[in-house]
XYZ file of C-alpha atoms in Angstrom:
676
model
C 19.442 27.085 56.890
C 20.685 23.496 56.915
C 24.227 22.445 56.141
C 23.049 20.792 52.918
C 21.795 24.125 51.594
C 25.001 25.891 52.659
C 27.058 23.216 50.956
C 25.106 23.656 47.730
C 25.552 27.422 47.847
C 29.305 27.009 48.222
C 29.438 24.589 45.296
C 30.680 21.714 47.431
C 29.627 18.127 46.787
C 29.428 15.176 49.088
C 31.853 12.348 48.648
C 34.783 14.546 47.522
C 36.624 14.326 50.826
C 39.740 12.131 50.937
C 38.943 8.570 51.941
C 40.610 7.232 55.041
C 41.839 3.683 55.367
C 39.173 1.256 56.459
C 36.354 3.713 55.886
C 33.849 1.204 54.467
C 30.913 2.104 56.665
C 27.745 3.516 55.071
C 25.557 6.027 56.854
C 21.978 5.206 55.924
C 20.399 7.995 57.979
C 18.802 11.051 56.545
C 21.293 13.839 55.810
C 19.479 16.381 57.898
C 19.555 14.092 60.937
C 23.212 13.444 60.460
C 24.016 17.115 60.206
C 22.164 17.856 63.430
C 24.200 15.258 65.350
C 27.532 16.651 64.466
C 30.310 16.844 61.906
C 30.101 14.400 59.072
C 32.445 11.450 59.172
C 34.676 10.662 56.280
C 33.204 7.713 54.459
C 34.677 5.764 51.628
C 34.165 2.765 49.457
C 36.648 0.104 48.463
C 35.858 -2.073 45.505
C 35.988 -5.749 46.396
C 38.895 -6.834 44.281
C 41.236 -9.758 44.738
C 43.622 -10.262 47.625
C 46.338 -7.673 47.882
C 44.546 -5.188 45.654
C 44.113 -1.662 46.880
C 40.692 -0.020 46.893
C 39.721 2.482 44.217
C 38.675 5.900 45.414
C 35.503 7.391 43.905
C 33.739 10.711 44.201
C 30.218 9.331 44.517
C 29.886 6.184 46.585
C 26.385 5.477 45.252
C 27.509 4.937 41.678
C 28.836 1.497 42.608
C 25.542 0.258 44.021
C 23.619 -2.175 41.823
C 20.088 -0.823 41.834
C 18.606 -4.114 40.599
C 20.190 -6.008 43.471
C 18.879 -3.500 45.979
C 15.365 -3.895 44.631
C 15.565 -7.693 44.685
C 17.128 -7.797 48.155
C 14.813 -9.473 50.705
C 13.617 -7.308 53.584
C 14.474 -8.137 57.167
C 12.097 -6.673 59.776
C 10.666 -4.360 57.168
C 14.085 -3.073 56.059
C 16.635 -4.061 53.446
C 19.178 -6.588 54.647
C 22.099 -4.900 53.045
C 23.623 -2.928 50.237
C 25.339 -4.917 47.507
C 28.546 -3.683 45.979
C 29.126 -4.437 42.319
C 32.473 -4.905 40.719
C 32.066 -2.948 37.487
C 35.733 -3.192 36.598
C 35.888 -7.006 36.627
C 33.083 -8.563 34.523
C 32.506 -12.245 34.977
C 33.830 -12.262 38.524
C 32.979 -15.611 40.068
C 33.112 -14.310 43.613
C 30.026 -12.137 43.377
C 27.729 -14.648 45.029
C 30.183 -15.285 47.866
C 31.100 -11.768 48.906
C 29.446 -10.429 52.008
C 27.126 -7.499 52.233
C 27.786 -4.861 54.812
C 25.047 -3.214 56.797
C 25.874 -0.168 58.887
C 23.645 1.047 61.678
C 25.076 4.011 63.560
C 24.122 4.540 67.185
C 26.744 7.061 68.186
C 30.021 5.366 67.144
C 28.753 1.764 67.192
C 28.742 -0.096 63.852
C 27.128 -3.504 63.367
C 27.860 -5.879 60.501
C 25.243 -8.223 59.093
C 25.928 -11.932 59.542
C 27.657 -13.628 56.669
C 24.899 -16.249 56.417
C 22.286 -13.642 55.591
C 24.579 -12.013 53.036
C 25.301 -15.353 51.335
C 21.597 -16.235 51.229
C 20.617 -12.838 49.890
C 23.416 -12.986 47.343
C 22.229 -16.372 46.053
C 18.651 -15.116 45.876
C 19.702 -12.039 43.973
C 21.771 -14.122 41.603
C 18.847 -16.457 40.953
C 16.443 -13.598 40.278
C 18.958 -11.921 38.045
C 19.344 -15.080 35.994
C 15.567 -15.344 35.622
C 15.376 -11.703 34.590
C 18.129 -12.132 32.003
C 16.441 -15.282 30.760
C 13.121 -13.463 30.272
C 14.777 -10.595 28.433
C 16.736 -12.952 26.190
C 13.617 -14.953 25.335
C 11.729 -11.746 24.627
C 14.427 -10.544 22.273
C 14.562 -13.937 20.620
C 10.805 -13.924 20.025
C 10.929 -10.464 18.457
C 13.837 -11.409 16.232
C 12.043 -14.631 15.366
C 8.970 -12.755 14.207
C 11.051 -10.468 12.027
C 13.282 -13.174 10.566
C 10.746 -15.987 10.331
C 11.646 -16.594 6.703
C 15.312 -17.120 7.517
C 14.537 -19.409 10.424
C 12.296 -21.623 8.333
C 14.859 -21.760 5.557
C 17.428 -23.155 8.009
C 15.258 -26.153 8.886
C 17.179 -28.188 6.354
C 20.329 -29.786 7.768
C 23.774 -29.008 6.443
C 23.996 -32.688 5.410
C 20.996 -32.272 3.118
C 18.576 -34.315 5.252
C 15.255 -32.665 5.998
C 14.145 -32.571 9.573
C 10.542 -33.493 10.312
C 8.279 -30.472 10.225
C 6.594 -28.092 7.798
C 8.197 -27.157 4.534
C 10.055 -23.848 4.332
C 7.818 -20.847 3.897
C 9.450 -19.845 0.634
C 8.366 -23.113 -1.029
C 4.738 -22.624 0.067
C 4.380 -18.992 -1.005
C 1.881 -18.288 -3.727
C 3.048 -16.239 -6.679
C 0.594 -13.532 -5.562
C 1.626 -13.710 -1.901
C 1.807 -10.208 -0.427
C 4.137 -9.303 2.427
C 2.847 -6.879 5.039
C 6.133 -5.080 5.517
C 6.334 -4.202 1.817
C 2.901 -2.543 1.897
C 4.433 0.260 3.955
C 6.402 2.730 1.800
C 8.547 3.681 4.815
C 10.166 0.236 4.602
C 11.453 1.045 1.131
C 12.325 4.654 1.875
C 14.449 3.579 4.850
C 16.765 1.752 2.469
C 17.285 4.960 0.513
C 17.434 7.637 3.206
C 17.771 5.811 6.541
C 15.361 5.292 9.409
C 16.259 8.556 11.140
C 15.190 10.669 8.168
C 11.934 8.764 7.647
C 10.758 8.297 11.224
C 11.979 11.604 12.595
C 8.752 13.467 11.908
C 6.420 10.566 12.635
C 7.375 9.825 16.243
C 5.658 12.820 17.872
C 2.567 12.224 15.776
C 2.186 8.622 16.886
C 1.872 9.667 20.514
C -1.188 11.740 19.648
C -3.017 9.090 17.648
C -6.503 8.245 18.808
C -7.457 5.823 16.066
C -9.059 2.528 17.037
C -6.797 0.017 15.268
C -3.487 -0.459 13.541
C -3.694 -0.858 9.776
C -1.399 -2.230 7.076
C -2.363 -0.188 4.025
C -2.074 3.299 5.495
C -0.887 5.090 8.599
C -3.600 7.286 10.178
C -2.719 10.944 10.520
C -3.544 13.307 13.320
C -4.923 15.819 10.795
C -7.739 13.479 9.767
C -11.217 13.803 11.271
C -12.003 11.560 14.193
C -12.978 8.156 12.860
C -16.508 6.955 13.357
C -18.024 3.981 11.564
C -19.566 5.322 8.350
C -21.824 2.303 7.859
C -19.410 0.326 5.676
C -18.909 -3.368 6.478
C -17.797 -6.623 4.863
C -19.430 -10.040 4.900
C -18.319 -13.499 3.867
C -20.361 -14.825 0.955
C -18.988 -18.353 0.615
C -15.871 -20.475 0.841
C -15.069 -23.163 -1.702
C -11.969 -24.843 -3.100
C -9.736 -23.043 -0.634
C -10.994 -19.602 -1.698
C -13.091 -17.163 0.337
C -15.459 -14.748 -1.399
C -16.239 -11.473 0.362
C -18.305 -8.393 -0.402
C -18.584 -4.915 1.077
C -21.992 -3.809 2.333
C -23.606 -0.385 2.741
C -25.892 0.363 5.651
C -28.998 2.508 5.200
C -27.118 5.538 6.460
C -24.291 4.903 4.008
C -26.798 4.422 1.181
C -28.264 7.841 1.888
C -24.767 9.327 1.717
C -24.212 7.461 -1.563
C -27.381 8.955 -3.067
C -26.305 12.439 -1.995
C -22.923 11.804 -3.562
C -24.465 10.871 -6.907
C -26.520 14.070 -6.844
C -23.353 16.051 -6.102
C -21.549 14.382 -9.027
C -24.400 15.223 -11.384
C -24.145 18.848 -10.357
C -20.528 18.907 -11.651
C -19.532 21.045 -8.661
C -16.693 19.776 -6.412
C -17.823 22.029 -3.563
C -20.945 19.900 -3.172
C -18.716 16.895 -2.494
C -16.783 18.928 0.073
C -20.050 19.723 1.851
C -20.941 16.024 1.867
C -17.555 15.118 3.373
C -18.180 17.519 6.229
C -21.074 15.323 7.378
C -19.631 11.984 6.161
C -15.826 12.409 6.366
C -15.112 8.751 5.530
C -17.413 8.248 2.549
C -15.156 6.375 0.127
C -16.503 7.441 -3.277
C -16.559 11.097 -2.239
C -12.929 10.866 -1.141
C -11.879 9.253 -4.440
C -13.777 11.745 -6.586
C -12.434 14.728 -4.662
C -8.941 13.246 -4.923
C -9.203 13.353 -8.717
C -10.343 16.968 -8.549
C -7.317 17.868 -6.387
C -4.980 16.009 -8.717
C -6.272 17.922 -11.735
C -5.571 21.120 -9.812
C -1.952 19.986 -9.188
C -2.513 19.431 -5.456
C -0.831 16.039 -5.278
C -0.370 16.034 -1.510
C -4.066 16.527 -0.796
C -5.023 14.010 -3.481
C -2.819 11.336 -1.903
C -4.112 12.143 1.567
C -7.727 11.661 0.463
C -6.934 8.284 -1.114
C -5.186 7.132 2.053
C -8.202 8.167 4.112
C -10.459 6.136 1.797
C -8.212 3.085 2.208
C -8.250 3.495 5.967
C -12.054 3.642 5.987
C -12.310 0.422 3.991
C -9.631 -1.414 5.954
C -11.458 -0.680 9.201
C -14.468 -2.472 7.694
C -12.566 -5.681 6.838
C -14.035 -9.023 7.821
C -11.969 -10.855 10.482
C -11.240 -13.640 7.976
C -10.250 -11.328 5.137
C -6.509 -11.527 4.503
C -4.449 -9.170 2.389
C -1.495 -11.498 2.054
C -2.802 -15.022 1.502
C -3.905 -14.549 -2.111
C -7.010 -16.677 -1.397
C -9.555 -13.891 -0.749
C -11.755 -12.741 -3.602
C -13.816 -9.594 -4.226
C -16.230 -9.604 -7.159
C -15.739 -6.486 -9.271
C -19.299 -6.721 -10.560
C -20.534 -5.455 -7.205
C -20.351 -1.630 -7.055
C -19.532 -1.729 -3.336
C -16.317 -3.639 -4.100
C -15.131 -1.393 -6.927
C -14.216 1.405 -4.551
C -11.593 -0.820 -2.926
C -10.061 -1.714 -6.310
C -9.875 1.908 -7.398
C -8.497 3.123 -4.073
C -5.716 0.521 -4.250
C -4.924 1.463 -7.844
C -4.734 5.176 -7.090
C -2.528 4.524 -4.058
C -0.265 2.350 -6.197
C 0.049 5.140 -8.772
C 1.019 7.645 -6.085
C 3.627 5.245 -4.691
C 5.174 4.739 -8.115
C 5.427 8.488 -8.685
C 6.855 8.865 -5.185
C 9.753 6.569 -6.090
C 8.616 3.399 -4.265
C 8.348 0.758 -7.028
C 8.804 -2.154 -4.600
C 5.819 -1.039 -2.531
C 3.806 -0.347 -5.686
C 4.570 -3.911 -6.830
C 3.022 -5.303 -3.642
C -0.111 -3.224 -4.241
C -0.243 -4.501 -7.813
C -0.033 -8.096 -6.582
C -2.761 -7.361 -4.042
C -5.128 -5.997 -6.694
C -4.424 -8.952 -8.962
C -5.007 -11.446 -6.148
C -8.529 -10.130 -5.474
C -9.762 -11.520 -8.812
C -6.881 -13.032 -10.817
C -9.006 -14.841 -13.414
C -11.033 -11.854 -14.593
C -8.413 -9.206 -13.702
C -10.894 -6.295 -13.909
C -8.212 -3.587 -13.868
C -5.874 -5.638 -16.108
C -2.916 -5.494 -13.750
C -0.997 -7.928 -15.976
C -0.243 -4.940 -18.202
C 1.537 -3.207 -15.314
C 3.078 -5.834 -13.044
C 6.061 -6.467 -15.341
C 6.932 -2.756 -15.406
C 6.884 -2.491 -11.608
C 8.951 -5.661 -11.209
C 11.634 -4.285 -13.529
C 11.674 -0.908 -11.798
C 11.968 -2.627 -8.411
C 14.766 -4.837 -9.856
C 12.842 -7.908 -8.784
C 13.753 -9.886 -11.878
C 13.340 -13.287 -10.264
C 9.702 -12.600 -9.437
C 8.861 -11.550 -12.996
C 10.529 -14.661 -14.401
C 8.720 -16.887 -11.913
C 5.338 -15.326 -12.725
C 5.946 -15.832 -16.434
C 6.978 -19.454 -15.995
C 3.981 -20.365 -13.810
C 1.283 -18.500 -15.741
C 2.424 -18.849 -19.334
C 0.786 -22.263 -19.748
C -2.778 -21.149 -18.890
C -2.681 -17.357 -19.443
C -0.519 -17.056 -22.618
C 1.441 -14.123 -21.229
C 3.792 -14.159 -24.225
C 0.886 -12.882 -26.375
C 0.959 -9.577 -24.449
C 3.605 -7.196 -25.846
C 4.628 -6.035 -22.384
C 5.465 -9.552 -21.176
C 6.994 -10.520 -24.528
C 9.601 -7.764 -24.160
C 9.902 -7.394 -20.374
C 10.726 -11.028 -19.596
C 13.781 -11.213 -21.920
C 14.862 -7.841 -20.548
C 14.648 -9.299 -17.035
C 16.806 -12.271 -18.103
C 19.354 -9.918 -19.666
C 19.546 -7.645 -16.630
C 19.900 -10.730 -14.456
C 22.867 -11.851 -16.573
C 24.532 -8.471 -15.929
C 24.716 -9.032 -12.164
C 28.286 -9.774 -11.174
C 27.419 -11.606 -7.958
C 25.953 -14.573 -9.869
C 28.042 -17.555 -10.972
C 29.314 -17.490 -14.531
C 27.211 -20.480 -15.577
C 23.971 -18.837 -14.400
C 24.825 -15.588 -16.124
C 25.565 -17.373 -19.387
C 22.315 -19.350 -19.188
C 20.294 -16.193 -18.495
C 21.939 -14.436 -21.469
C 21.022 -17.276 -23.826
C 17.461 -17.380 -22.553
C 17.145 -13.611 -22.968
C 18.355 -13.755 -26.586
C 15.941 -16.537 -27.460
C 12.927 -14.758 -25.954
C 13.693 -11.334 -27.460
C 13.974 -12.878 -30.910
C 10.555 -14.486 -30.459
C 9.129 -11.152 -29.283
C 10.546 -9.267 -32.293
C 9.140 -11.901 -34.625
C 5.683 -11.742 -33.049
C 5.550 -7.925 -32.637
C 7.739 -6.305 -35.316
C 5.843 -3.009 -34.993
C 7.389 -2.377 -31.558
C 10.991 -1.907 -32.644
C 10.977 1.427 -34.503
C 8.652 3.237 -32.030
C 10.822 1.905 -29.186
C 14.011 3.233 -30.766
C 12.321 6.555 -31.461
C 11.182 6.848 -27.834
C 14.745 6.142 -26.692
C 16.133 8.764 -29.128
C 18.134 6.118 -31.009
C 18.486 6.195 -34.786
C 18.108 2.676 -36.234
C 20.438 1.166 -38.789
C 19.560 1.770 -42.431
C 19.237 -1.956 -43.082
C 16.693 -2.196 -40.263
C 14.593 0.882 -41.008
C 14.361 0.104 -44.725
C 13.552 -3.581 -44.309
C 9.957 -4.576 -45.079
C 9.639 -6.549 -41.841
C 10.577 -3.727 -39.413
C 9.737 -0.782 -41.643
C 6.821 1.655 -41.261
C 4.456 -0.867 -42.805
C 4.868 -3.127 -39.760
C 3.372 -0.496 -37.466
C 0.587 0.495 -39.836
C -0.562 -3.025 -40.640
C -1.018 -4.185 -37.054
C -4.615 -4.330 -35.680
C -5.930 -1.365 -33.621
C -6.201 -3.441 -30.438
C -2.560 -4.444 -30.757
C -1.538 -0.839 -31.455
C -3.240 0.151 -28.214
C -1.246 -2.428 -26.227
C 2.004 -1.389 -27.912
C 1.411 2.300 -27.217
C 0.595 1.511 -23.604
C 3.829 -0.453 -23.140
C 6.055 2.071 -24.885
C 4.544 5.043 -23.080
C 5.208 3.370 -19.734
C 8.428 1.345 -20.064
C 10.495 2.743 -22.947
C 13.079 4.333 -20.618
C 14.070 0.894 -19.304
C 15.764 0.185 -22.655
C 17.972 3.292 -22.787
C 21.080 1.699 -21.279
C 23.925 1.311 -23.831
C 24.471 -2.336 -22.920
C 20.784 -3.079 -23.417
C 20.717 -1.333 -26.801
C 23.795 -3.226 -27.966
C 22.211 -6.542 -26.977
C 18.958 -5.577 -28.734
C 20.837 -4.676 -31.921
C 22.499 -8.081 -32.053
C 19.169 -9.890 -31.818
C 17.495 -7.625 -34.390
C 20.075 -8.704 -36.983
C 19.486 -12.332 -36.016
C 15.762 -11.907 -36.663
C 16.397 -10.261 -40.037
C 18.524 -13.208 -41.078
C 15.719 -15.605 -40.103
C 13.167 -13.530 -42.060
C 15.340 -13.429 -45.165
C 15.886 -17.198 -44.871
C 12.111 -17.789 -44.969
C 11.609 -19.103 -41.458
C 8.038 -20.521 -41.195
C 7.657 -19.026 -37.699
C 7.455 -15.554 -39.255
C 4.336 -16.365 -41.279
C 2.760 -18.202 -38.320
C 3.182 -15.131 -36.123
C 1.633 -12.904 -38.793
C -1.472 -15.098 -39.001
C -1.741 -15.167 -35.238
C -1.679 -11.363 -35.027
C -4.599 -11.096 -37.443
C -6.706 -13.537 -35.415
C -5.955 -12.667 -31.793
C -6.128 -8.871 -31.729
C -9.492 -8.106 -33.285
C -10.908 -6.140 -30.341
C -9.594 -5.344 -26.860
C -11.748 -6.441 -23.906
C -13.381 -3.950 -21.552
C -10.847 -4.417 -18.743
C -8.025 -3.264 -21.035
C -9.977 -0.110 -21.899
C -10.547 0.471 -18.196
C -6.828 0.079 -17.516
C -5.924 2.525 -20.287
C -8.301 5.132 -18.870
C -6.841 4.738 -15.383
C -3.255 4.828 -16.642
C -3.766 8.242 -18.321
C -0.990 7.540 -20.844
C -1.654 9.887 -23.741
C -0.505 7.552 -26.517
C -2.745 4.732 -25.288
C -5.763 6.937 -24.568
C -5.579 8.341 -28.101
C -5.862 4.786 -29.467
C -9.147 4.026 -27.656
C -12.073 3.143 -29.940
C -14.819 5.746 -30.466
C -17.460 3.752 -28.599
C -15.341 4.160 -25.445
C -14.293 7.773 -25.878
C -17.888 8.935 -26.393
C -19.004 7.541 -23.042
C -19.014 9.605 -19.879
C -16.325 8.246 -17.575
C -16.563 8.956 -13.865
C -13.477 8.738 -11.707
C -15.205 6.741 -8.951
C -16.455 4.059 -11.423
C -14.809 4.048 -14.884
C -16.500 1.804 -17.458
C -18.677 -0.283 -15.103
C -19.261 -3.907 -16.172
C -22.366 -4.637 -18.188
C -23.325 -7.513 -15.870
C -23.231 -5.450 -12.678
C -24.743 -7.038 -9.555
C -26.669 -4.381 -7.631
C -27.657 -4.822 -4.001
C -29.856 -1.722 -3.871
C -31.367 0.685 -6.378
C -31.182 4.425 -6.374
C -34.660 5.822 -5.628
C -36.449 7.814 -8.284
C -36.331 11.545 -7.766
C -39.713 13.234 -8.386
C -39.792 16.963 -9.069
C -42.856 19.224 -9.181
C -41.487 20.715 -12.390
C -42.652 17.658 -14.348
C -46.292 18.269 -13.438
C -46.614 21.889 -14.547
C -44.329 23.826 -16.842
C -43.979 22.161 -20.233
C -41.022 24.280 -21.315
C -39.138 23.358 -18.130
C -39.993 19.726 -18.775
C -38.525 20.012 -22.252
C -35.202 21.374 -21.037
C -35.126 18.934 -18.156
C -35.469 16.056 -20.616
C -32.125 17.056 -22.086
C -30.321 16.230 -18.836
C -28.653 12.795 -18.645
C -30.463 11.872 -15.424
C -33.978 12.521 -16.745
C -36.631 9.815 -16.240
C -40.199 10.131 -17.463
C -43.053 9.936 -15.010
C -44.252 6.410 -14.485
C -41.059 4.926 -15.918
C -38.714 2.963 -13.708
C -35.100 4.083 -13.759
C -32.460 1.691 -14.913
C -31.562 -0.870 -12.367
C -28.491 0.181 -10.463
C -27.042 2.566 -7.977
C -26.435 5.257 -10.558
C -29.848 4.949 -12.224
C -30.623 7.612 -14.792
C -30.547 7.564 -18.573
C -28.585 5.676 -21.206
C -27.197 7.824 -23.975
C -28.753 5.653 -26.696
C -32.240 6.526 -25.336
C -31.672 10.277 -25.229
C -32.958 10.997 -28.740
C -36.164 8.998 -28.260
C -37.019 10.791 -25.033
C -36.246 14.134 -26.589
C -38.757 13.418 -29.350
C -41.351 12.334 -26.791
C -40.861 15.573 -24.857
C -41.292 17.641 -28.015
C -44.451 15.734 -28.926
C -45.924 16.286 -25.460
C -45.089 19.977 -25.664
C -46.823 20.312 -29.008
C -49.886 18.426 -27.742
C -50.154 20.664 -24.707
C -49.747 23.679 -26.947
C -52.750 22.734 -29.153
C -54.987 21.710 -26.291
C -54.288 24.351 -23.708
C -52.931 27.455 -25.343
C -55.328 27.604 -28.315
C -58.733 27.478 -26.590
C -62.089 28.314 -28.249
C -63.690 31.701 -27.383
C -66.128 31.839 -24.476
C -69.814 32.346 -25.006
C -69.869 35.668 -23.164
C -67.331 37.190 -25.510
C -68.459 40.151 -27.578
C -69.799 39.540 -31.038
C -67.033 39.281 -33.578
C -64.334 39.049 -30.888
C -62.297 35.928 -30.276
C -63.124 34.287 -33.586
C -60.479 32.138 -35.259
C -58.966 33.523 -38.408
């Protein structure tokens, strides 16, 4: 057994012996060789301090060696030239480059010292390499910080004297009102502010090491529990680019089309298990994931429902065109194409889950993203929701900016939600103590002016709002003809639907005592103007009768997706009698189809008349020789159901007279088979 093993058994450690004076020599031989030669010499290390300073004794002489310097040290004859000693106790020592390096080679008791020239040269070389290494690390850190704080850097382009330096304008001045920031699409960014990074990322770190997904995405984070991703046949192509806008469209391959046809058959069967079977063969089929997510949500399985929506978003994001941008606000997707609707609905469902999860700032970014895909048509009517999310996220400046920029060409003040949310944003902004007194006073005046205009235009909002907030109105207000029950009854049905939608979603934002006190003051101001015969009151009444005759289809679609009971109850009968599918609610009448669902032929239609009769009652029935309706869904319109039912009955009766009541055969017995 060697002396090293004996020393370890005894619990002894090297370097604990008392250091003798002048013991600065290092033994670079292997320990086993040294032990075979004889007793170990007492070695020590003295830190290179200033003149007259005594050396510091240490237990482990290797803890003072700078590993970086040893690695950068040039080799002489295949070996290191020396061992550099680092002064850890005196940072910034100017004599580091000038101190000599000692090299000890033991042949018996002979010790050789490296020439001072080599030590000086090696010291300068090490110092130079160390500077380069520090320079690279500092530039790397600067680049990372620059990427994260690019907004702040660009904002500091302007000189303190007020003169602009040559270069691009700050990024904040060039941002579109629908500009989406990547970091705010991740809910973890918002949750970190509430609970800290350690609580949010603690469970995600081990999962990220096991990820085998092909790319990094912005909308969702892939999970290790998902099936292995393989391209499902979904892609995106660029249609055209004009006036600074790029128009894209999703495409389905033949394989994906077959999966889509199977999905429609599974939906018609009204059995969720059929969709589960389809997802086993096509785990990233988007419409199947969205439809099954609704089924899980109805069964109170919110976690599984959210997971399926995230998987659908991941499947569609992997199919993005290289030029498609989520943040620029200049990419368009036509909602009339059924392939594009899945992306809209997946974003909306994800936004709803984020809002319920307590991430209104992230939900606001998703709302801006949906609105930026087609802001003119706004197929999901996100303007009825964006004000609510901005107030919940306390992003009052953004709501005010959107109102100021879009009021001229979109008439946002004619929507009850904007008419009441914008003055509320001004009032809440005036309550912030970190603003100057002049800005707070200006915001308070602007809020009072706008809320008075909103109460004059929509008097039927006040009493339902107070009732939702559990506040009893003043007797002078409740009994007045302008704010009384007649104001709510006399408003058009389309306006009642918008009011119910706003109150069912945002009434709790008005419950603060300070907000109620401010609202009460302005209500009395409006009553004084009404009693004084202000002409604006009559003008607003005439405008209500003209503007709100009938709500457009996108508002009905938004109400169905919102699932707010008060608003759904106010839907017109022609909407409530339609069958609404979760993967495509209220499709546009001018849908642009890229492929048609093939006609399904069944041998039942050629034989059994009774089976044909009952089959004609199904909504997907098509008569033989008749082309199905153009579209992916195909099938039967409800307004044609009665006509086809009558045709089926007529055919059954014709077959009954011709086939079942046949004349008697000639070989029948006499008197048998005669007709009565």
